[in-house]
Amino acid sequence: MAESSVCADTVSISDADILFTPLTLPCGRVLKNRIAKAAMSDSLGDGTGHPTAAQCRLYERWAQGGVALSVIGEVQGRPDVAEKPGNLVLNAQSDMEGFRQLARSGSELWLQLGHAGALAYPPTSKPRGPSALDLPGLNCEALSLAEIRALPEEFARTARLGRDAGFGGVQVHAAHGFLLSQFLSPLFNQREDAYGGSIDNRSRLLIEVLRAVRDAVGPAFPIAVKLNTTDQLEGGLSAADALTVIKALDREAIDLLDLSGGTYFPGARSASDGAASGPYFLDFARRAREHTRLPLMLTGGFKSLAQARDAVAEGTVDIVGLARALILAPDLPRQWRHGHCAELAFPRFETAPEGGVTAWYTMRLTRLGEDRDATSPGTLEEALADYEARDRARTAIWRRHFVSPS
């Protein structure tokens, strides 16, 4: 699908003005506008946890397209906690030159600090979460108290290495069912110690991680948090508990709160696969605004210039996070600034095998990084087959490069 086929309509340039005003973060960093490339698992690592030329080119294209900020999702500090074998691993054993090259691909390129926990990829990892679970499609052991207490420093080391490599900031990932999100959710977290039970206890690890990261990077380096507004699962994180977490985060030294939702819990429906016509979590963001002075970013469901402009103009959010929109049109901010592409035409898929839509967009990311975006990833079935074949190949590389958990 070529970029020209996804855009429609022109508007007055003044309609986009509010999106192109600078934003000063609490740490003093100034973002040039209000449009961010939200974190996605681009799956473009080389199988040894290092960046590739295609990944560098992808983020260069988004920077040239006019985003104020791009978040790379996700980057682990250890190879045994990754979500996929295309993820990045940044630790003392990494080849730092590859990461420095990636950091030079965008002026505000931030690392999303991740840990998949119970959702770690079994072929390369041994899944561990807040509590032991034995469910269809999900089996994990419980982290020991000693393992939990070691986590803040693990996140902090990765953040420090990222800063030293030249990245512009970090985002602590506490959404979408990954480890810190698992601790927040009573569905995953059934602990009876200081890290389970009440929402204050369930958010303890997140707060400890944030404080350790801040100590590691200093006061002038941007730190963001990606937080679920809801797990979209019965028995998961509630909106009331999410608001309690936001009140606690308001007292911490962070610079941006990115609101999203949903989980990769096996069989769960992704918010991005829905048919909603507008931003998914805008109503929650309005409630959150009442409880925090932090700059807010909202990710999920923005499909038009009007939706993005209105969310910022009404004061609900400070930054709009775009994901799939920037896969379809990587230069969308530049087009908006010049009055073009007011509406995006998203592809419609009548029937979708599980994981097929995600695979289609992920394989299009590969085409963007290789400057082959005039060609389509094909049908969902073809994209899924290519995606799974690449995972198998990278799994073999990963297991040769890192110590296999078996």
GROMACS .gro file of C-alpha atoms in nm:
model
  406
    1MET     CA    1   0.000   0.000   0.000
    2ALA     CA    2   0.161   0.327  -0.108
    3GLU     CA    3   0.148   0.633   0.117
    4SER     CA    4  -0.059   0.828  -0.136
    5SER     CA    5  -0.342   0.575  -0.108
    6VAL     CA    6  -0.401   0.625   0.264
    7CYS     CA    7  -0.454   1.000   0.273
    8ALA     CA    8  -0.760   1.205   0.188
    9ASP     CA    9  -0.874   1.567   0.212
   10THR     CA   10  -0.693   1.893   0.269
   11VAL     CA   11  -0.760   2.148   0.541
   12SER     CA   12  -0.656   2.495   0.640
   13ILE     CA   13  -0.303   2.496   0.777
   14SER     CA   14  -0.429   2.693   1.077
   15ASP     CA   15  -0.639   2.390   1.177
   16ALA     CA   16  -0.317   2.212   1.268
   17ASP     CA   17  -0.148   2.502   1.449
   18ILE     CA   18  -0.214   2.378   1.803
   19LEU     CA   19  -0.033   2.053   1.724
   20PHE     CA   20   0.282   2.240   1.625
   21THR     CA   21   0.341   2.444   1.938
   22PRO     CA   22   0.642   2.342   2.151
   23LEU     CA   23   0.601   2.165   2.484
   24THR     CA   24   0.844   2.207   2.774
   25LEU     CA   25   0.869   1.899   2.995
   26PRO     CA   26   0.922   1.923   3.372
   27CYS     CA   27   1.292   1.832   3.332
   28GLY     CA   28   1.337   2.130   3.098
   29ARG     CA   29   1.353   1.942   2.766
   30VAL     CA   30   1.155   2.113   2.491
   31LEU     CA   31   0.964   1.904   2.237
   32LYS     CA   32   0.909   2.081   1.905
   33ASN     CA   33   0.545   1.981   1.863
   34ARG     CA   34   0.265   1.767   2.009
   35ILE     CA   35   0.292   1.453   1.794
   36ALA     CA   36   0.478   1.143   1.909
   37LYS     CA   37   0.549   0.809   1.750
   38ALA     CA   38   0.419   0.578   2.022
   39ALA     CA   39   0.610   0.264   2.114
   40MET     CA   40   0.547  -0.040   1.900
   41SER     CA   41   0.731  -0.370   1.889
   42ASP     CA   42   0.892  -0.311   1.552
   43SER     CA   43   1.066  -0.651   1.572
   44LEU     CA   44   1.364  -0.522   1.374
   45GLY     CA   45   1.645  -0.632   1.604
   46ASP     CA   46   1.900  -0.868   1.451
   47GLY     CA   47   1.830  -1.166   1.678
   48THR     CA   48   2.126  -1.088   1.906
   49GLY     CA   49   1.952  -0.793   2.072
   50HIS     CA   50   2.120  -0.531   1.853
   51PRO     CA   51   1.973  -0.275   1.613
   52THR     CA   52   1.978  -0.321   1.236
   53ALA     CA   53   2.024  -0.080   0.948
   54ALA     CA   54   1.652  -0.115   0.866
   55GLN     CA   55   1.561  -0.016   1.222
   56CYS     CA   56   1.785   0.291   1.206
   57ARG     CA   57   1.632   0.389   0.873
   58LEU     CA   58   1.279   0.344   1.009
   59TYR     CA   59   1.334   0.589   1.294
   60GLU     CA   60   1.517   0.826   1.063
   61ARG     CA   61   1.211   0.833   0.838
   62TRP     CA   62   0.980   0.914   1.128
   63ALA     CA   63   1.213   1.193   1.240
   64GLN     CA   64   1.220   1.335   0.887
   65GLY     CA   65   0.841   1.303   0.880
   66GLY     CA   66   0.810   1.558   1.160
   67VAL     CA   67   0.738   1.376   1.487
   68ALA     CA   68   0.857   1.551   1.802
   69LEU     CA   69   0.938   1.223   1.972
   70SER     CA   70   0.976   0.854   1.886
   71VAL     CA   71   0.968   0.576   2.145
   72ILE     CA   72   1.144   0.248   2.061
   73GLY     CA   73   0.950  -0.044   2.201
   74GLU     CA   74   1.073  -0.234   2.374
   75VAL     CA   75   1.428  -0.263   2.508
   76GLN     CA   76   1.522  -0.518   2.772
   77GLY     CA   77   1.813  -0.524   3.010
   78ARG     CA   78   1.829  -0.905   2.997
   79PRO     CA   79   1.785  -1.155   2.713
   80ASP     CA   80   1.568  -1.392   2.917
   81VAL     CA   81   1.279  -1.148   2.962
   82ALA     CA   82   1.214  -1.042   2.601
   83GLU     CA   83   0.873  -1.045   2.437
   84LYS     CA   84   1.009  -1.143   2.095
   85PRO     CA   85   1.347  -1.236   1.942
   86GLY     CA   86   1.337  -0.915   1.738
   87ASN     CA   87   1.356  -0.703   2.056
   88LEU     CA   88   1.664  -0.510   2.162
   89VAL     CA   89   1.876  -0.601   2.465
   90LEU     CA   90   2.089  -0.327   2.619
   91ASN     CA   91   2.331  -0.425   2.892
   92ALA     CA   92   2.704  -0.435   2.972
   93GLN     CA   93   2.758  -0.707   2.710
   94SER     CA   94   2.599  -0.510   2.425
   95ASP     CA   95   2.791  -0.368   2.131
   96MET     CA   96   2.734  -0.002   2.209
   97GLU     CA   97   2.824   0.129   1.864
   98GLY     CA   98   2.507  -0.019   1.716
   99PHE     CA   99   2.298   0.155   1.982
  100ARG     CA  100   2.482   0.484   1.931
  101GLN     CA  101   2.405   0.461   1.560
  102LEU     CA  102   2.038   0.403   1.636
  103ALA     CA  103   2.035   0.699   1.877
  104ARG     CA  104   2.161   0.923   1.597
  105SER     CA  105   1.859   0.830   1.383
  106GLY     CA  106   1.631   1.081   1.559
  107SER     CA  107   1.679   1.395   1.767
  108GLU     CA  108   1.426   1.279   2.031
  109LEU     CA  109   1.454   0.902   2.025
  110TRP     CA  110   1.356   0.744   2.357
  111LEU     CA  111   1.398   0.386   2.473
  112GLN     CA  112   1.100   0.202   2.617
  113LEU     CA  113   1.237   0.004   2.911
  114GLY     CA  114   1.062  -0.332   2.905
  115HIS     CA  115   1.039  -0.666   3.079
  116ALA     CA  116   0.780  -0.912   2.947
  117GLY     CA  117   0.751  -1.106   3.272
  118ALA     CA  118   0.482  -1.371   3.240
  119LEU     CA  119   0.454  -1.292   2.868
  120ALA     CA  120   0.823  -1.353   2.794
  121TYR     CA  121   0.873  -1.552   2.476
  122PRO     CA  122   0.900  -1.920   2.585
  123PRO     CA  123   1.139  -2.034   2.307
  124THR     CA  124   1.403  -1.792   2.440
  125SER     CA  125   1.294  -1.725   2.797
  126LYS     CA  126   1.149  -1.872   3.112
  127PRO     CA  127   0.837  -1.667   3.186
  128ARG     CA  128   0.814  -1.532   3.540
  129GLY     CA  129   0.552  -1.294   3.675
  130PRO     CA  130   0.417  -1.159   4.002
  131SER     CA  131   0.239  -1.491   4.067
  132ALA     CA  132   0.253  -1.843   3.930
  133LEU     CA  133  -0.008  -1.899   3.659
  134ASP     CA  134  -0.114  -2.213   3.474
  135LEU     CA  135  -0.371  -2.107   3.216
  136PRO     CA  136  -0.440  -2.200   2.853
  137GLY     CA  137  -0.163  -2.032   2.657
  138LEU     CA  138   0.002  -1.882   2.965
  139ASN     CA  139   0.223  -2.063   3.211
  140CYS     CA  140   0.471  -1.886   3.437
  141GLU     CA  141   0.652  -1.913   3.767
  142ALA     CA  142   0.635  -1.651   4.042
  143LEU     CA  143   0.924  -1.413   4.092
  144SER     CA  144   1.095  -1.446   4.427
  145LEU     CA  145   1.111  -1.148   4.660
  146ALA     CA  146   1.485  -1.121   4.593
  147GLU     CA  147   1.422  -1.115   4.216
  148ILE     CA  148   1.163  -0.840   4.257
  149ARG     CA  149   1.395  -0.629   4.469
  150ALA     CA  150   1.666  -0.656   4.202
  151LEU     CA  151   1.441  -0.521   3.926
  152PRO     CA  152   1.467  -0.144   3.994
  153GLU     CA  153   1.844  -0.150   3.952
  154GLU     CA  154   1.810  -0.361   3.636
  155PHE     CA  155   1.585  -0.096   3.479
  156ALA     CA  156   1.819   0.176   3.604
  157ARG     CA  157   2.127   0.020   3.443
  158THR     CA  158   1.955   0.002   3.106
  159ALA     CA  159   1.839   0.363   3.137
  160ARG     CA  160   2.191   0.479   3.220
  161LEU     CA  161   2.337   0.293   2.922
  162GLY     CA  162   2.069   0.444   2.698
  163ARG     CA  163   2.151   0.795   2.817
  164ASP     CA  164   2.523   0.735   2.763
  165ALA     CA  165   2.458   0.600   2.411
  166GLY     CA  166   2.290   0.927   2.317
  167PHE     CA  167   1.919   0.850   2.339
  168GLY     CA  168   1.698   1.142   2.429
  169GLY     CA  169   1.499   0.982   2.713
  170VAL     CA  170   1.337   0.665   2.839
  171GLN     CA  171   0.985   0.538   2.887
  172VAL     CA  172   0.912   0.285   3.163
  173HIS     CA  173   0.664   0.032   3.023
  174ALA     CA  174   0.380  -0.036   3.268
  175ALA     CA  175   0.108  -0.116   3.015
  176HIS     CA  176  -0.022  -0.384   2.777
  177GLY     CA  177   0.025  -0.677   3.011
  178PHE     CA  178   0.403  -0.664   3.046
  179LEU     CA  179   0.574  -0.708   3.383
  180LEU     CA  180   0.506  -0.377   3.559
  181SER     CA  181   0.152  -0.385   3.421
  182GLN     CA  182   0.119  -0.740   3.556
  183PHE     CA  183   0.208  -0.615   3.903
  184LEU     CA  184  -0.064  -0.350   3.879
  185SER     CA  185  -0.329  -0.600   3.769
  186PRO     CA  186  -0.503  -0.820   4.029
  187LEU     CA  187  -0.555  -1.073   3.751
  188PHE     CA  188  -0.180  -1.138   3.731
  189ASN     CA  189  -0.079  -1.026   4.080
  190GLN     CA  190  -0.207  -1.251   4.356
  191ARG     CA  191   0.086  -1.194   4.592
  192GLU     CA  192   0.031  -1.162   4.965
  193ASP     CA  193   0.347  -0.968   5.049
  194ALA     CA  194   0.432  -0.598   5.017
  195TYR     CA  195   0.395  -0.615   4.636
  196GLY     CA  196   0.040  -0.755   4.624
  197GLY     CA  197  -0.308  -0.687   4.756
  198SER     CA  198  -0.401  -0.318   4.762
  199ILE     CA  199  -0.332  -0.094   4.465
  200ASP     CA  200  -0.073   0.089   4.677
  201ASN     CA  201   0.115  -0.238   4.716
  202ARG     CA  202   0.066  -0.340   4.353
  203SER     CA  203   0.214  -0.008   4.236
  204ARG     CA  204   0.511  -0.032   4.474
  205LEU     CA  205   0.745  -0.189   4.218
  206LEU     CA  206   0.662   0.071   3.953
  207ILE     CA  207   0.743   0.354   4.196
  208GLU     CA  208   1.067   0.185   4.302
  209VAL     CA  209   1.170   0.142   3.938
  210LEU     CA  210   1.100   0.507   3.859
  211ARG     CA  211   1.302   0.630   4.155
  212ALA     CA  212   1.595   0.406   4.064
  213VAL     CA  213   1.586   0.522   3.703
  214ARG     CA  214   1.578   0.887   3.809
  215ASP     CA  215   1.874   0.835   4.039
  216ALA     CA  216   2.061   0.671   3.751
  217VAL     CA  217   2.004   0.932   3.481
  218GLY     CA  218   1.993   1.257   3.678
  219PRO     CA  219   1.735   1.538   3.693
  220ALA     CA  220   1.764   1.670   3.335
  221PHE     CA  221   1.701   1.345   3.145
  222PRO     CA  222   1.337   1.281   3.040
  223ILE     CA  223   1.153   0.987   3.197
  224ALA     CA  224   0.808   0.885   3.077
  225VAL     CA  225   0.570   0.614   3.196
  226LYS     CA  226   0.334   0.416   2.975
  227LEU     CA  227   0.034   0.320   3.187
  228ASN     CA  228  -0.275   0.112   3.122
  229THR     CA  229  -0.603   0.288   3.182
  230THR     CA  230  -0.763  -0.057   3.178
  231ASP     CA  231  -0.656  -0.413   3.097
  232GLN     CA  232  -0.987  -0.464   2.911
  233LEU     CA  233  -1.015  -0.795   3.096
  234GLU     CA  234  -1.260  -0.894   3.365
  235GLY     CA  235  -1.077  -0.889   3.696
  236GLY     CA  236  -0.791  -0.681   3.557
  237LEU     CA  237  -0.681  -0.327   3.638
  238SER     CA  238  -0.983  -0.104   3.698
  239ALA     CA  239  -1.017   0.260   3.602
  240ALA     CA  240  -1.042   0.354   3.971
  241ASP     CA  241  -0.714   0.180   4.047
  242ALA     CA  242  -0.548   0.338   3.743
  243LEU     CA  243  -0.648   0.682   3.871
  244THR     CA  244  -0.498   0.596   4.211
  245VAL     CA  245  -0.171   0.508   4.037
  246ILE     CA  246  -0.181   0.837   3.847
  247LYS     CA  247  -0.220   1.032   4.173
  248ALA     CA  248   0.088   0.853   4.307
  249LEU     CA  249   0.286   0.920   3.989
  250ASP     CA  250   0.205   1.289   4.018
  251ARG     CA  251   0.436   1.300   4.320
  252GLU     CA  252   0.729   1.144   4.133
  253ALA     CA  253   1.001   1.306   3.922
  254ILE     CA  254   0.871   1.203   3.581
  255ASP     CA  255   0.813   1.410   3.271
  256LEU     CA  256   0.539   1.247   3.065
  257LEU     CA  257   0.255   1.005   3.130
  258ASP     CA  258   0.148   0.803   2.826
  259LEU     CA  259  -0.204   0.659   2.867
  260SER     CA  260  -0.306   0.349   2.677
  261GLY     CA  261  -0.486   0.022   2.746
  262GLY     CA  262  -0.536  -0.343   2.665
  263THR     CA  263  -0.313  -0.644   2.711
  264TYR     CA  264  -0.140  -0.921   2.519
  265PHE     CA  265  -0.291  -1.179   2.754
  266PRO     CA  266  -0.352  -1.487   2.533
  267GLY     CA  267  -0.683  -1.459   2.352
  268ALA     CA  268  -0.747  -1.101   2.463
  269ARG     CA  269  -0.876  -0.865   2.196
  270SER     CA  270  -0.646  -0.574   2.117
  271ALA     CA  271  -0.796  -0.226   2.140
  272SER     CA  272  -0.629  -0.143   1.808
  273ASP     CA  273  -0.820  -0.423   1.636
  274GLY     CA  274  -1.154  -0.265   1.723
  275ALA     CA  275  -1.378  -0.053   1.508
  276ALA     CA  276  -1.393   0.257   1.730
  277SER     CA  277  -1.409   0.578   1.529
  278GLY     CA  278  -1.204   0.790   1.769
  279PRO     CA  279  -0.938   0.783   2.039
  280TYR     CA  280  -0.993   0.480   2.261
  281PHE     CA  281  -0.915   0.624   2.604
  282LEU     CA  282  -1.001   0.994   2.571
  283ASP     CA  283  -1.275   0.988   2.836
  284PHE     CA  284  -1.034   0.835   3.086
  285ALA     CA  285  -0.772   1.099   2.997
  286ARG     CA  286  -1.026   1.368   3.087
  287ARG     CA  287  -1.064   1.209   3.430
  288ALA     CA  288  -0.689   1.171   3.469
  289ARG     CA  289  -0.633   1.538   3.392
  290GLU     CA  290  -0.817   1.623   3.713
  291HIS     CA  291  -0.562   1.431   3.921
  292THR     CA  292  -0.224   1.519   3.775
  293ARG     CA  293  -0.015   1.814   3.665
  294LEU     CA  294   0.209   1.589   3.455
  295PRO     CA  295   0.209   1.632   3.077
  296LEU     CA  296  -0.025   1.369   2.933
  297MET     CA  297   0.018   1.171   2.615
  298LEU     CA  298  -0.269   0.962   2.481
  299THR     CA  299  -0.205   0.665   2.254
  300GLY     CA  300  -0.462   0.464   2.063
  301GLY     CA  301  -0.729   0.528   1.803
  302PHE     CA  302  -0.634   0.864   1.653
  303LYS     CA  303  -0.735   0.846   1.289
  304SER     CA  304  -0.762   1.209   1.176
  305LEU     CA  305  -0.614   1.553   1.216
  306ALA     CA  306  -0.936   1.678   1.375
  307GLN     CA  307  -0.927   1.414   1.649
  308ALA     CA  308  -0.564   1.493   1.732
  309ARG     CA  309  -0.613   1.868   1.722
  310ASP     CA  310  -0.926   1.862   1.937
  311ALA     CA  311  -0.771   1.642   2.207
  312VAL     CA  312  -0.487   1.891   2.251
  313ALA     CA  313  -0.697   2.203   2.202
  314GLU     CA  314  -0.943   2.108   2.475
  315GLY     CA  315  -0.652   2.069   2.718
  316THR     CA  316  -0.712   1.700   2.786
  317VAL     CA  317  -0.375   1.587   2.655
  318ASP     CA  318  -0.048   1.756   2.572
  319ILE     CA  319   0.083   1.505   2.317
  320VAL     CA  320  -0.093   1.273   2.076
  321GLY     CA  321   0.065   0.929   2.040
  322LEU     CA  322   0.035   0.776   1.693
  323ALA     CA  323   0.126   0.418   1.608
  324ARG     CA  324  -0.046   0.246   1.314
  325ALA     CA  325  -0.120   0.584   1.156
  326LEU     CA  326   0.255   0.641   1.119
  327ILE     CA  327   0.299   0.295   0.970
  328LEU     CA  328   0.059   0.393   0.694
  329ALA     CA  329   0.194   0.748   0.652
  330PRO     CA  330   0.538   0.795   0.814
  331ASP     CA  331   0.545   1.164   0.718
  332LEU     CA  332   0.198   1.234   0.857
  333PRO     CA  333   0.302   1.522   1.090
  334ARG     CA  334   0.467   1.704   0.801
  335GLN     CA  335   0.158   1.650   0.587
  336TRP     CA  336  -0.069   1.781   0.863
  337ARG     CA  337   0.147   2.088   0.903
  338HIS     CA  338   0.103   2.164   0.534
  339GLY     CA  339  -0.272   2.105   0.536
  340HIS     CA  340  -0.272   1.757   0.380
  341CYS     CA  341  -0.396   1.410   0.480
  342ALA     CA  342  -0.668   1.524   0.718
  343GLU     CA  343  -0.818   1.174   0.713
  344LEU     CA  344  -0.639   0.839   0.705
  345ALA     CA  345  -0.788   0.541   0.526
  346PHE     CA  346  -0.701   0.238   0.737
  347PRO     CA  347  -0.707  -0.103   0.568
  348ARG     CA  348  -1.013  -0.316   0.633
  349PHE     CA  349  -0.976  -0.686   0.704
  350GLU     CA  350  -1.293  -0.891   0.684
  351THR     CA  351  -1.161  -1.193   0.871
  352ALA     CA  352  -0.843  -1.202   1.071
  353PRO     CA  353  -0.649  -1.499   1.208
  354GLU     CA  354  -0.523  -1.438   1.562
  355GLY     CA  355  -0.218  -1.216   1.538
  356GLY     CA  356  -0.275  -1.150   1.169
  357VAL     CA  357  -0.342  -0.777   1.188
  358THR     CA  358  -0.041  -0.718   1.414
  359ALA     CA  359   0.174  -0.923   1.177
  360TRP     CA  360   0.055  -0.722   0.875
  361TYR     CA  361   0.147  -0.390   1.035
  362THR     CA  362   0.476  -0.529   1.168
  363MET     CA  363   0.579  -0.652   0.825
  364ARG     CA  364   0.489  -0.312   0.680
  365LEU     CA  365   0.729  -0.160   0.935
  366THR     CA  366   0.999  -0.377   0.783
  367ARG     CA  367   0.914  -0.240   0.440
  368LEU     CA  368   0.937   0.118   0.572
  369GLY     CA  369   1.281   0.049   0.716
  370GLU     CA  370   1.393  -0.101   0.385
  371ASP     CA  371   1.233   0.179   0.178
  372ARG     CA  372   1.000  -0.075   0.016
  373ASP     CA  373   0.673   0.072   0.143
  374ALA     CA  374   0.522   0.092  -0.206
  375THR     CA  375   0.471  -0.284  -0.178
  376SER     CA  376   0.212  -0.447   0.047
  377PRO     CA  377   0.280  -0.722   0.304
  378GLY     CA  378   0.009  -0.915   0.120
  379THR     CA  379  -0.287  -1.088   0.284
  380LEU     CA  380  -0.307  -1.133   0.658
  381GLU     CA  381  -0.225  -1.500   0.614
  382GLU     CA  382   0.084  -1.419   0.406
  383ALA     CA  383   0.201  -1.151   0.649
  384LEU     CA  384   0.150  -1.384   0.946
  385ALA     CA  385   0.345  -1.663   0.776
  386ASP     CA  386   0.635  -1.426   0.699
  387TYR     CA  387   0.626  -1.284   1.053
  388GLU     CA  388   0.633  -1.628   1.215
  389ALA     CA  389   0.909  -1.752   0.984
  390ARG     CA  390   1.123  -1.453   1.078
  391ASP     CA  391   1.060  -1.518   1.449
  392ARG     CA  392   1.173  -1.879   1.405
  393ALA     CA  393   1.491  -1.770   1.230
  394ARG     CA  394   1.571  -1.511   1.493
  395THR     CA  395   1.492  -1.754   1.772
  396ALA     CA  396   1.767  -1.981   1.641
  397ILE     CA  397   2.009  -1.687   1.629
  398TRP     CA  398   1.904  -1.576   1.980
  399ARG     CA  399   1.959  -1.919   2.128
  400ARG     CA  400   2.303  -1.943   1.972
  401HIS     CA  401   2.401  -1.595   2.089
  402PHE     CA  402   2.258  -1.605   2.440
  403VAL     CA  403   2.257  -1.887   2.692
  404SER     CA  404   1.944  -2.092   2.627
  405PRO     CA  405   1.706  -2.120   2.928
  406SER     CA  406   1.686  -2.496   2.871
   0.00000   0.00000   0.00000
